[in-house]
C-alpha positions as YAML, in Angstrom:
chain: A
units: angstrom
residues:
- id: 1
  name: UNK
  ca: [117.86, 130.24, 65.01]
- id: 2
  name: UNK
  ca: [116.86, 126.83, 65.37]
- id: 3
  name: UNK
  ca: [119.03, 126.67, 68.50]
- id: 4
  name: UNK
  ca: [117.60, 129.81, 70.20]
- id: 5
  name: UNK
  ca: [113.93, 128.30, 69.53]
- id: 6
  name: UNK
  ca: [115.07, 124.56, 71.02]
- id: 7
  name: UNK
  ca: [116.89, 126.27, 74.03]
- id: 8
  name: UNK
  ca: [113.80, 128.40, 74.36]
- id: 9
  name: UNK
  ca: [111.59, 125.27, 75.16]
- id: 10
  name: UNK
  ca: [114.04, 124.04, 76.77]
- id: 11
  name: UNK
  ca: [113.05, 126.87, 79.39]
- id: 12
  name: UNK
  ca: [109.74, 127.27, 79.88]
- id: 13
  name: UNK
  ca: [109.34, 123.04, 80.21]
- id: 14
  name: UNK
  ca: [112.19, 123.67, 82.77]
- id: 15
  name: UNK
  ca: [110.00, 126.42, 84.61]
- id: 16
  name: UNK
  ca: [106.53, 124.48, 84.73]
- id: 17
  name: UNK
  ca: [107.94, 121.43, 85.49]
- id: 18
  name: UNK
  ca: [109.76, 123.66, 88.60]
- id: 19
  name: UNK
  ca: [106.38, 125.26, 89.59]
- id: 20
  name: UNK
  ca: [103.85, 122.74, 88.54]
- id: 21
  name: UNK
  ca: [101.75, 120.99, 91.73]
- id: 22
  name: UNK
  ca: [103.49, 117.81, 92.77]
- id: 23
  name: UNK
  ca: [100.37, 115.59, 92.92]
- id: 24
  name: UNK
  ca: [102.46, 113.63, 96.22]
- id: 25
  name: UNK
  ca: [103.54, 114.06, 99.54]
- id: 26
  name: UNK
  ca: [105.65, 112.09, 102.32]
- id: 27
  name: UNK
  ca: [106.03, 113.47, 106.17]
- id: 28
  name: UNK
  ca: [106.24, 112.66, 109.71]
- id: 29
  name: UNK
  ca: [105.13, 114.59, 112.39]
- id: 30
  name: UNK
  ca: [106.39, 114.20, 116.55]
- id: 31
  name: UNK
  ca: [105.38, 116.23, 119.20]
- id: 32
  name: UNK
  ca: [103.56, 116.15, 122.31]
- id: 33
  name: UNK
  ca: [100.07, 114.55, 123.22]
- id: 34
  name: UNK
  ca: [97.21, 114.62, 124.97]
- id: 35
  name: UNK
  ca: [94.29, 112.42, 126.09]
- id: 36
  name: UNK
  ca: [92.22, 111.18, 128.52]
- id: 37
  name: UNK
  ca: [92.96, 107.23, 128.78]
- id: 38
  name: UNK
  ca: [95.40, 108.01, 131.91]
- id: 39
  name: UNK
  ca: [92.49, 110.43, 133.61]
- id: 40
  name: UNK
  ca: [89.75, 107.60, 133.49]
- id: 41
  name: UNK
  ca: [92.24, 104.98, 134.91]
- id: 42
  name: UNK
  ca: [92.96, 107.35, 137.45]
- id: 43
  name: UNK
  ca: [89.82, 107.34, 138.20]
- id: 44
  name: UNK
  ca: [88.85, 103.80, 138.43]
- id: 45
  name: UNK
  ca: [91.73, 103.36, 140.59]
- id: 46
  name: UNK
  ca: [90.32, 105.58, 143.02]
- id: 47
  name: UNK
  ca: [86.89, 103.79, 142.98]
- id: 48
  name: UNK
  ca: [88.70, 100.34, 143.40]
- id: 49
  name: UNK
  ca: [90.67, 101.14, 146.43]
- id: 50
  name: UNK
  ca: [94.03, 101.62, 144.90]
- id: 51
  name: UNK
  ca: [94.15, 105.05, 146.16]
- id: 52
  name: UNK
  ca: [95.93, 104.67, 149.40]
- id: 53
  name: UNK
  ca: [98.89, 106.53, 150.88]
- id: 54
  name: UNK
  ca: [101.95, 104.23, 151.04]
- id: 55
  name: UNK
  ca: [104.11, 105.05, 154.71]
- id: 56
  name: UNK
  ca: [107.62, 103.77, 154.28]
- id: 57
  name: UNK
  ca: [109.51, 104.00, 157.76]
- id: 58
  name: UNK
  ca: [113.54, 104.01, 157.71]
- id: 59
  name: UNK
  ca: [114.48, 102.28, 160.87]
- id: 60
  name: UNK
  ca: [111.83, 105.05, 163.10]
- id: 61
  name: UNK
  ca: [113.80, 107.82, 162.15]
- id: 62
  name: UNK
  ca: [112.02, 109.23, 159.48]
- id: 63
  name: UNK
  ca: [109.47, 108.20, 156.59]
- id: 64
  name: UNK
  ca: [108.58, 108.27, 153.08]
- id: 65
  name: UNK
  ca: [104.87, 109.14, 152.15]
- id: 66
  name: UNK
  ca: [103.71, 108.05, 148.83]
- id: 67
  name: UNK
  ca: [99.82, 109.28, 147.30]
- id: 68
  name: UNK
  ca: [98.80, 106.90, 144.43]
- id: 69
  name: UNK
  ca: [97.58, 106.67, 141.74]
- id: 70
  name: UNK
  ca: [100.54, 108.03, 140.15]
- id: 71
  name: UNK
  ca: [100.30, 109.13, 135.97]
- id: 72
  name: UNK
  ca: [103.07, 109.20, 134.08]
- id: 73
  name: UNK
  ca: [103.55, 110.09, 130.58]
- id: 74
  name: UNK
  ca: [106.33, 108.92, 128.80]
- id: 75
  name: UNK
  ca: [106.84, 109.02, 125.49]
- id: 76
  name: UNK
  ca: [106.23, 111.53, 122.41]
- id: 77
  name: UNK
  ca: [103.98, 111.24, 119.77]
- id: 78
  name: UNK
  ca: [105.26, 110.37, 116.24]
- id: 79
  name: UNK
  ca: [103.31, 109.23, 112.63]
- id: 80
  name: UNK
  ca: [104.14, 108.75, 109.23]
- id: 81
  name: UNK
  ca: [102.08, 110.07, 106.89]
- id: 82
  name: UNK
  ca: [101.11, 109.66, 103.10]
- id: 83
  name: UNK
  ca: [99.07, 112.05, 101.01]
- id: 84
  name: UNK
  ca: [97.90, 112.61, 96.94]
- id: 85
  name: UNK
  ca: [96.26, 115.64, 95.30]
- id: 86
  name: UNK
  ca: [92.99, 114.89, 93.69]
- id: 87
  name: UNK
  ca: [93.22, 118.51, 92.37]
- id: 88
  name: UNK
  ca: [95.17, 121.69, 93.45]
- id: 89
  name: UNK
  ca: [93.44, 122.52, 96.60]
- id: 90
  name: UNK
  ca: [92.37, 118.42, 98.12]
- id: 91
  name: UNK
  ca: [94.21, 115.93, 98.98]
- id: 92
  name: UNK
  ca: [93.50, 112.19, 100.40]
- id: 93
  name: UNK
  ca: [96.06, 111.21, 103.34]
- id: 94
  name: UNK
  ca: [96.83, 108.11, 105.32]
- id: 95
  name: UNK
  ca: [98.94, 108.08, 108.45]
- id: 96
  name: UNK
  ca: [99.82, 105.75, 111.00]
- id: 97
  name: UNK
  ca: [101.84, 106.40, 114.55]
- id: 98
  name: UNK
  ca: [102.12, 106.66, 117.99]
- id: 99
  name: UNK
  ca: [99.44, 108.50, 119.49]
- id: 100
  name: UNK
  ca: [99.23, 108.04, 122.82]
- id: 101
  name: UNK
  ca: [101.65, 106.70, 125.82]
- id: 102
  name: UNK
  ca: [100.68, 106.63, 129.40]
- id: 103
  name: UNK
  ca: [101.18, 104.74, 132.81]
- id: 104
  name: UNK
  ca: [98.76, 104.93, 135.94]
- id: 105
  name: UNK
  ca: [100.60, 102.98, 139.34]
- id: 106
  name: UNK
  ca: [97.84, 102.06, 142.04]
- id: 107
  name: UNK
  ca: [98.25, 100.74, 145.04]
- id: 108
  name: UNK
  ca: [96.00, 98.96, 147.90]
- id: 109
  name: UNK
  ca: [96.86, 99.05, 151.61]
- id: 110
  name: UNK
  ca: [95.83, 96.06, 153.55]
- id: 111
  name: UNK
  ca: [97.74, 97.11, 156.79]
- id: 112
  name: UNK
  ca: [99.06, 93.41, 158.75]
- id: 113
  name: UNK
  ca: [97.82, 91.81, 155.36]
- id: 114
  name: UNK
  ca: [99.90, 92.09, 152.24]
- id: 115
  name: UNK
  ca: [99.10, 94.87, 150.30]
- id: 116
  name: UNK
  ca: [98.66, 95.18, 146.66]
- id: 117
  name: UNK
  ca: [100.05, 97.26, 143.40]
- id: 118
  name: UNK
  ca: [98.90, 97.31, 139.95]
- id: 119
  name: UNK
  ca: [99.95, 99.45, 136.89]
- id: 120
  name: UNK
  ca: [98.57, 99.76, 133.85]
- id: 121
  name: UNK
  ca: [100.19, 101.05, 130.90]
- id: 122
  name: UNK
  ca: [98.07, 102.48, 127.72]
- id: 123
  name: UNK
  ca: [100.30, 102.87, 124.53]
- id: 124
  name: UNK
  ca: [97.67, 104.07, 121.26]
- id: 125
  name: UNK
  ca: [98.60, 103.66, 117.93]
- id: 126
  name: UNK
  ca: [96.38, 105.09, 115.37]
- id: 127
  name: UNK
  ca: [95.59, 104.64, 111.40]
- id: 128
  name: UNK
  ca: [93.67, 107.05, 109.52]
- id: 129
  name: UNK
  ca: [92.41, 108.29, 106.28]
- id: 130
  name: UNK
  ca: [91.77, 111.91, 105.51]
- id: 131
  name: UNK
  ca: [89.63, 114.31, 103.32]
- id: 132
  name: UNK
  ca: [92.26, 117.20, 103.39]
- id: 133
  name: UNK
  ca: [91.09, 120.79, 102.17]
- id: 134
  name: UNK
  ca: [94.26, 123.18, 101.77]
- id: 135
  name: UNK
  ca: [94.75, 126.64, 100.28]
- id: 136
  name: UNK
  ca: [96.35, 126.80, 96.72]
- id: 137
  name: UNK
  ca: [99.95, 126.93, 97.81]
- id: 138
  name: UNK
  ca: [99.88, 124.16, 100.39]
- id: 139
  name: UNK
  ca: [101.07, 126.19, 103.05]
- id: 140
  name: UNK
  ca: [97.62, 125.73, 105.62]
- id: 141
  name: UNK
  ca: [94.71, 123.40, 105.68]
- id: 142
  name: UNK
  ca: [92.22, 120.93, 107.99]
- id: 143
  name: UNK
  ca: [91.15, 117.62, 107.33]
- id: 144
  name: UNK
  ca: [88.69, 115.02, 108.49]
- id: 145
  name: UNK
  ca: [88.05, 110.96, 108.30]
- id: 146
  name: UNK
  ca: [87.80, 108.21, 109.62]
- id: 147
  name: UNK
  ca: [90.11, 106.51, 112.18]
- id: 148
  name: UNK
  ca: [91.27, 103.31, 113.93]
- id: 149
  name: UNK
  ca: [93.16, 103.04, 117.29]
- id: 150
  name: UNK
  ca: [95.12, 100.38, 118.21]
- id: 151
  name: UNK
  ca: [95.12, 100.14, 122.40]
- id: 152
  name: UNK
  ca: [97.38, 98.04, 124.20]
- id: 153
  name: UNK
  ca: [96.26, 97.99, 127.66]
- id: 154
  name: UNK
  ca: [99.67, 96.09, 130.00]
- id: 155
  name: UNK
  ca: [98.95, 95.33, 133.19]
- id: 156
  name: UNK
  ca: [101.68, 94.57, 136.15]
- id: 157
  name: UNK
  ca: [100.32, 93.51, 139.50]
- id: 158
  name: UNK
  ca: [102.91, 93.31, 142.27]
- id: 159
  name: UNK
  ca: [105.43, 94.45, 140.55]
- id: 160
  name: UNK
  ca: [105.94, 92.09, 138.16]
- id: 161
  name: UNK
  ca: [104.58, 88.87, 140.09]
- id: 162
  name: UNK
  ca: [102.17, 88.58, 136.66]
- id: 163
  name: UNK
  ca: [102.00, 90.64, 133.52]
- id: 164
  name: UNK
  ca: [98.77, 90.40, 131.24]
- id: 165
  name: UNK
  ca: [98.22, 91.98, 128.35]
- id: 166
  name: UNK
  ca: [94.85, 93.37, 126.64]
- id: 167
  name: UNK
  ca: [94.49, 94.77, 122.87]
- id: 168
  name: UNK
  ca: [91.82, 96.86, 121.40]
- id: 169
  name: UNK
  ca: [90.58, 97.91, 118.24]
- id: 170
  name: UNK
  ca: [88.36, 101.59, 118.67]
- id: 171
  name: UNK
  ca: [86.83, 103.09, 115.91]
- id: 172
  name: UNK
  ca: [86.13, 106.50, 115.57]
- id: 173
  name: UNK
  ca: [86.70, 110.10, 113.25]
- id: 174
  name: UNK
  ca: [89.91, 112.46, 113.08]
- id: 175
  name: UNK
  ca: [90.26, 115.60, 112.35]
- id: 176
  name: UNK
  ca: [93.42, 117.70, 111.80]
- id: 177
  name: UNK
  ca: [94.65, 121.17, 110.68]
- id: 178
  name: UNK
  ca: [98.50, 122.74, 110.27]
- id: 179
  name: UNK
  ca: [100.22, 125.57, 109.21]
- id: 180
  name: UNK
  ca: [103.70, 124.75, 106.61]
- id: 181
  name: UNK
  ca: [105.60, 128.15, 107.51]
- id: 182
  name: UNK
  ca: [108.22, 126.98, 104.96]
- id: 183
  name: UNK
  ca: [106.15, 125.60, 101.66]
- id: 184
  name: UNK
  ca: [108.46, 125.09, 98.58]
- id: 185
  name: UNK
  ca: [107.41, 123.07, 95.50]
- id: 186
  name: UNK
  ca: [109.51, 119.69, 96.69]
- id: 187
  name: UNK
  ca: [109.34, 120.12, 100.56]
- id: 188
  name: UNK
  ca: [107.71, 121.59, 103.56]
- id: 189
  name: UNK
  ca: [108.35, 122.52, 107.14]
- id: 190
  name: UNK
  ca: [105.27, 123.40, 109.64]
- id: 191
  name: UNK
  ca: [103.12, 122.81, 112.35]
- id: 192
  name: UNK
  ca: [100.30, 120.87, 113.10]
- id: 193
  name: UNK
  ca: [97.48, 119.37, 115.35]
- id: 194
  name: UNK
  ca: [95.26, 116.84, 115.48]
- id: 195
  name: UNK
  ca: [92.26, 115.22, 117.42]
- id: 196
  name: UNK
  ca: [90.70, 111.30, 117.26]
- id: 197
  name: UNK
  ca: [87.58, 110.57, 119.08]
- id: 198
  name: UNK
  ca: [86.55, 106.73, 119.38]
- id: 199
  name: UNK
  ca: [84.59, 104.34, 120.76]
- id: 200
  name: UNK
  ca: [86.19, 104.10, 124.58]
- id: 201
  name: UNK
  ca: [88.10, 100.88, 125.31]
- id: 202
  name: UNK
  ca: [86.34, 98.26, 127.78]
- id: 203
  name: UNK
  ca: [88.18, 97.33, 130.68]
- id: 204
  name: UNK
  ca: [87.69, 94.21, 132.49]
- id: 205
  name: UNK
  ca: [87.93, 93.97, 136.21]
- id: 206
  name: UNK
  ca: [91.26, 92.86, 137.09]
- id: 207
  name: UNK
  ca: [91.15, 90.63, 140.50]
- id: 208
  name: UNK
  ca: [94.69, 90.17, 142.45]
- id: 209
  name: UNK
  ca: [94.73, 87.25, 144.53]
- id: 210
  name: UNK
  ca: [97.33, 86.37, 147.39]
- id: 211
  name: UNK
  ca: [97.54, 84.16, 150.20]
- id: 212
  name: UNK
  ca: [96.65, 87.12, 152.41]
- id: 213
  name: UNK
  ca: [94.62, 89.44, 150.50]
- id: 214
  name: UNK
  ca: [92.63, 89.96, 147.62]
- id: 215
  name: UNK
  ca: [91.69, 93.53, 145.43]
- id: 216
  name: UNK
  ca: [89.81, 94.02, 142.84]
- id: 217
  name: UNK
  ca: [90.31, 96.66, 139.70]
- id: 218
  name: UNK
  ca: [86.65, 97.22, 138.41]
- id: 219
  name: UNK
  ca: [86.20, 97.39, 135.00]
- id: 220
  name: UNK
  ca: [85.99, 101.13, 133.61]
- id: 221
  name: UNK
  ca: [85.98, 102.29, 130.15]
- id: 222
  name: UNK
  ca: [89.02, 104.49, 128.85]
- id: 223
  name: UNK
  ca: [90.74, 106.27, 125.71]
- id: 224
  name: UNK
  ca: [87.55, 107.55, 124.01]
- id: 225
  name: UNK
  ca: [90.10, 110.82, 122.56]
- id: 226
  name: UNK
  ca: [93.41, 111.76, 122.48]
- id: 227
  name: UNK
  ca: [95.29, 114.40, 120.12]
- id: 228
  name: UNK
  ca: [98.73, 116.33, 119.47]
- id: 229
  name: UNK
  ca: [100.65, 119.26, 118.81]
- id: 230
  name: UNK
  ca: [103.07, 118.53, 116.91]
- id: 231
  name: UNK
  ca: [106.12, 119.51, 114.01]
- id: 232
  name: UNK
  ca: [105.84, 118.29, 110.38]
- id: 233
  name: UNK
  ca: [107.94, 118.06, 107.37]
- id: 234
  name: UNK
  ca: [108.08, 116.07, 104.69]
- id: 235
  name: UNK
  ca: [108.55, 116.33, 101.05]
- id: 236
  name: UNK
  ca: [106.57, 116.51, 97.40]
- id: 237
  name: UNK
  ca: [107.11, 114.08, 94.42]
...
């Protein structure tokens, strides 16, 4: 009898322990991004006369045409994400990652005079803290807080001639949702998206110099949002 009653509890700690709330949470998300740091370069490129169309000619028999500014977008998005449950249905989450990778390439004719290329590289890193609201299981929910981006603006002019470097700090507010299609008690597999909207980075002007030419980048502001689509798992404890 004694037996049957200690096996009995035995059980049913076994079973809440099973389906009780784990109060943490560890994931990492990746996926694709979007923003708007590469548009406004773009577009200060134009106004600064890196714009042109580059003409290469293979000995007169045919040539190679060239429209700049060129984007490129490289990399994916990745972050690393902490969370604790205040009570079933809130949770307060940190995460830090890659945000946001990009690469305009300008260039400036200047015909018998040398002409002139610059590229500059954004790469956005971003740390936040969220308020997160979810439904009782877990499964779906949206958050909102306060962020910080980290922009690293590289420049190359002339191809590598000189390299500079420029770091910001933007402050701002996130705000995120997603959608666990596979919630268990110790683990989860879903979707998600997200959005940060700052304070837009400050340019300088960048000025190239040569002993035949000279163009100017003028300053422009850039990277006031970027967001992502993006897959998440991660586990409970």
């Amino acid at each position: 009898m004694k037996s049957t009653f200690l096996f009995t509890w035995l059980l049913l700690i076994s079973c809440f322990i099973c389906t009780a709330q784990k109060k943490n949470y560890i994931g990492v998300e990746s996926g694709a991004y979007f923003g708007n740091a590469n548009s406004n370069i773009e577009s200060g490129m134009v106004s600064s006369g890196f714009g042109d169309k580059q003409i290469a000619s293979f000995f007169g028999l045919f040539t190679i045409d060239t429209e700049y500014p060129r984007k490129k977008a490289g990399k994916t998005s990745y972050r690393v994400k902490y969370g604790h449950y205040v009570n079933k249905k809130t949770a307060i989450e940190a995460g830090f990652g890659l945000s946001y990778h990009g690469t305009v390439e300008g260039y400036d004719e200047k015909n018998f005079a040398q002409s002139n290329y610059l590229t500059l590289t954004s790469t956005i890193n971003t740390l936040y803290i969220a308020w997160v609201k979810t439904d009782s299981l877990g499964k779906a929910g949206f958050g909102i807080g306060p962020a910080l981006s980290f922009y690293k603006l590289a420049a190359d002019i002339n191809q590598g001639t000189t390299k500079q470097t420029t770091n910001y700090l933007l402050p701002g507010v996130m705000i995120k949702g997603f959608w666990h299609f596979l919630a268990y008690p110790s683990w989860f597999l879903g979707i998600g998206t997200e959005l940060s909207v700052t304070s837009a980075a400050k340019i300088d002007a960048i000025k190239i110099t040569t002993p035949t030419s000279e163009s100017t980048f003028k300053s422009t502001k850039a990277g006031s949002f970027n967001g992502n689509i993006s897959i998440t798992a991660g586990f409970r404890f």
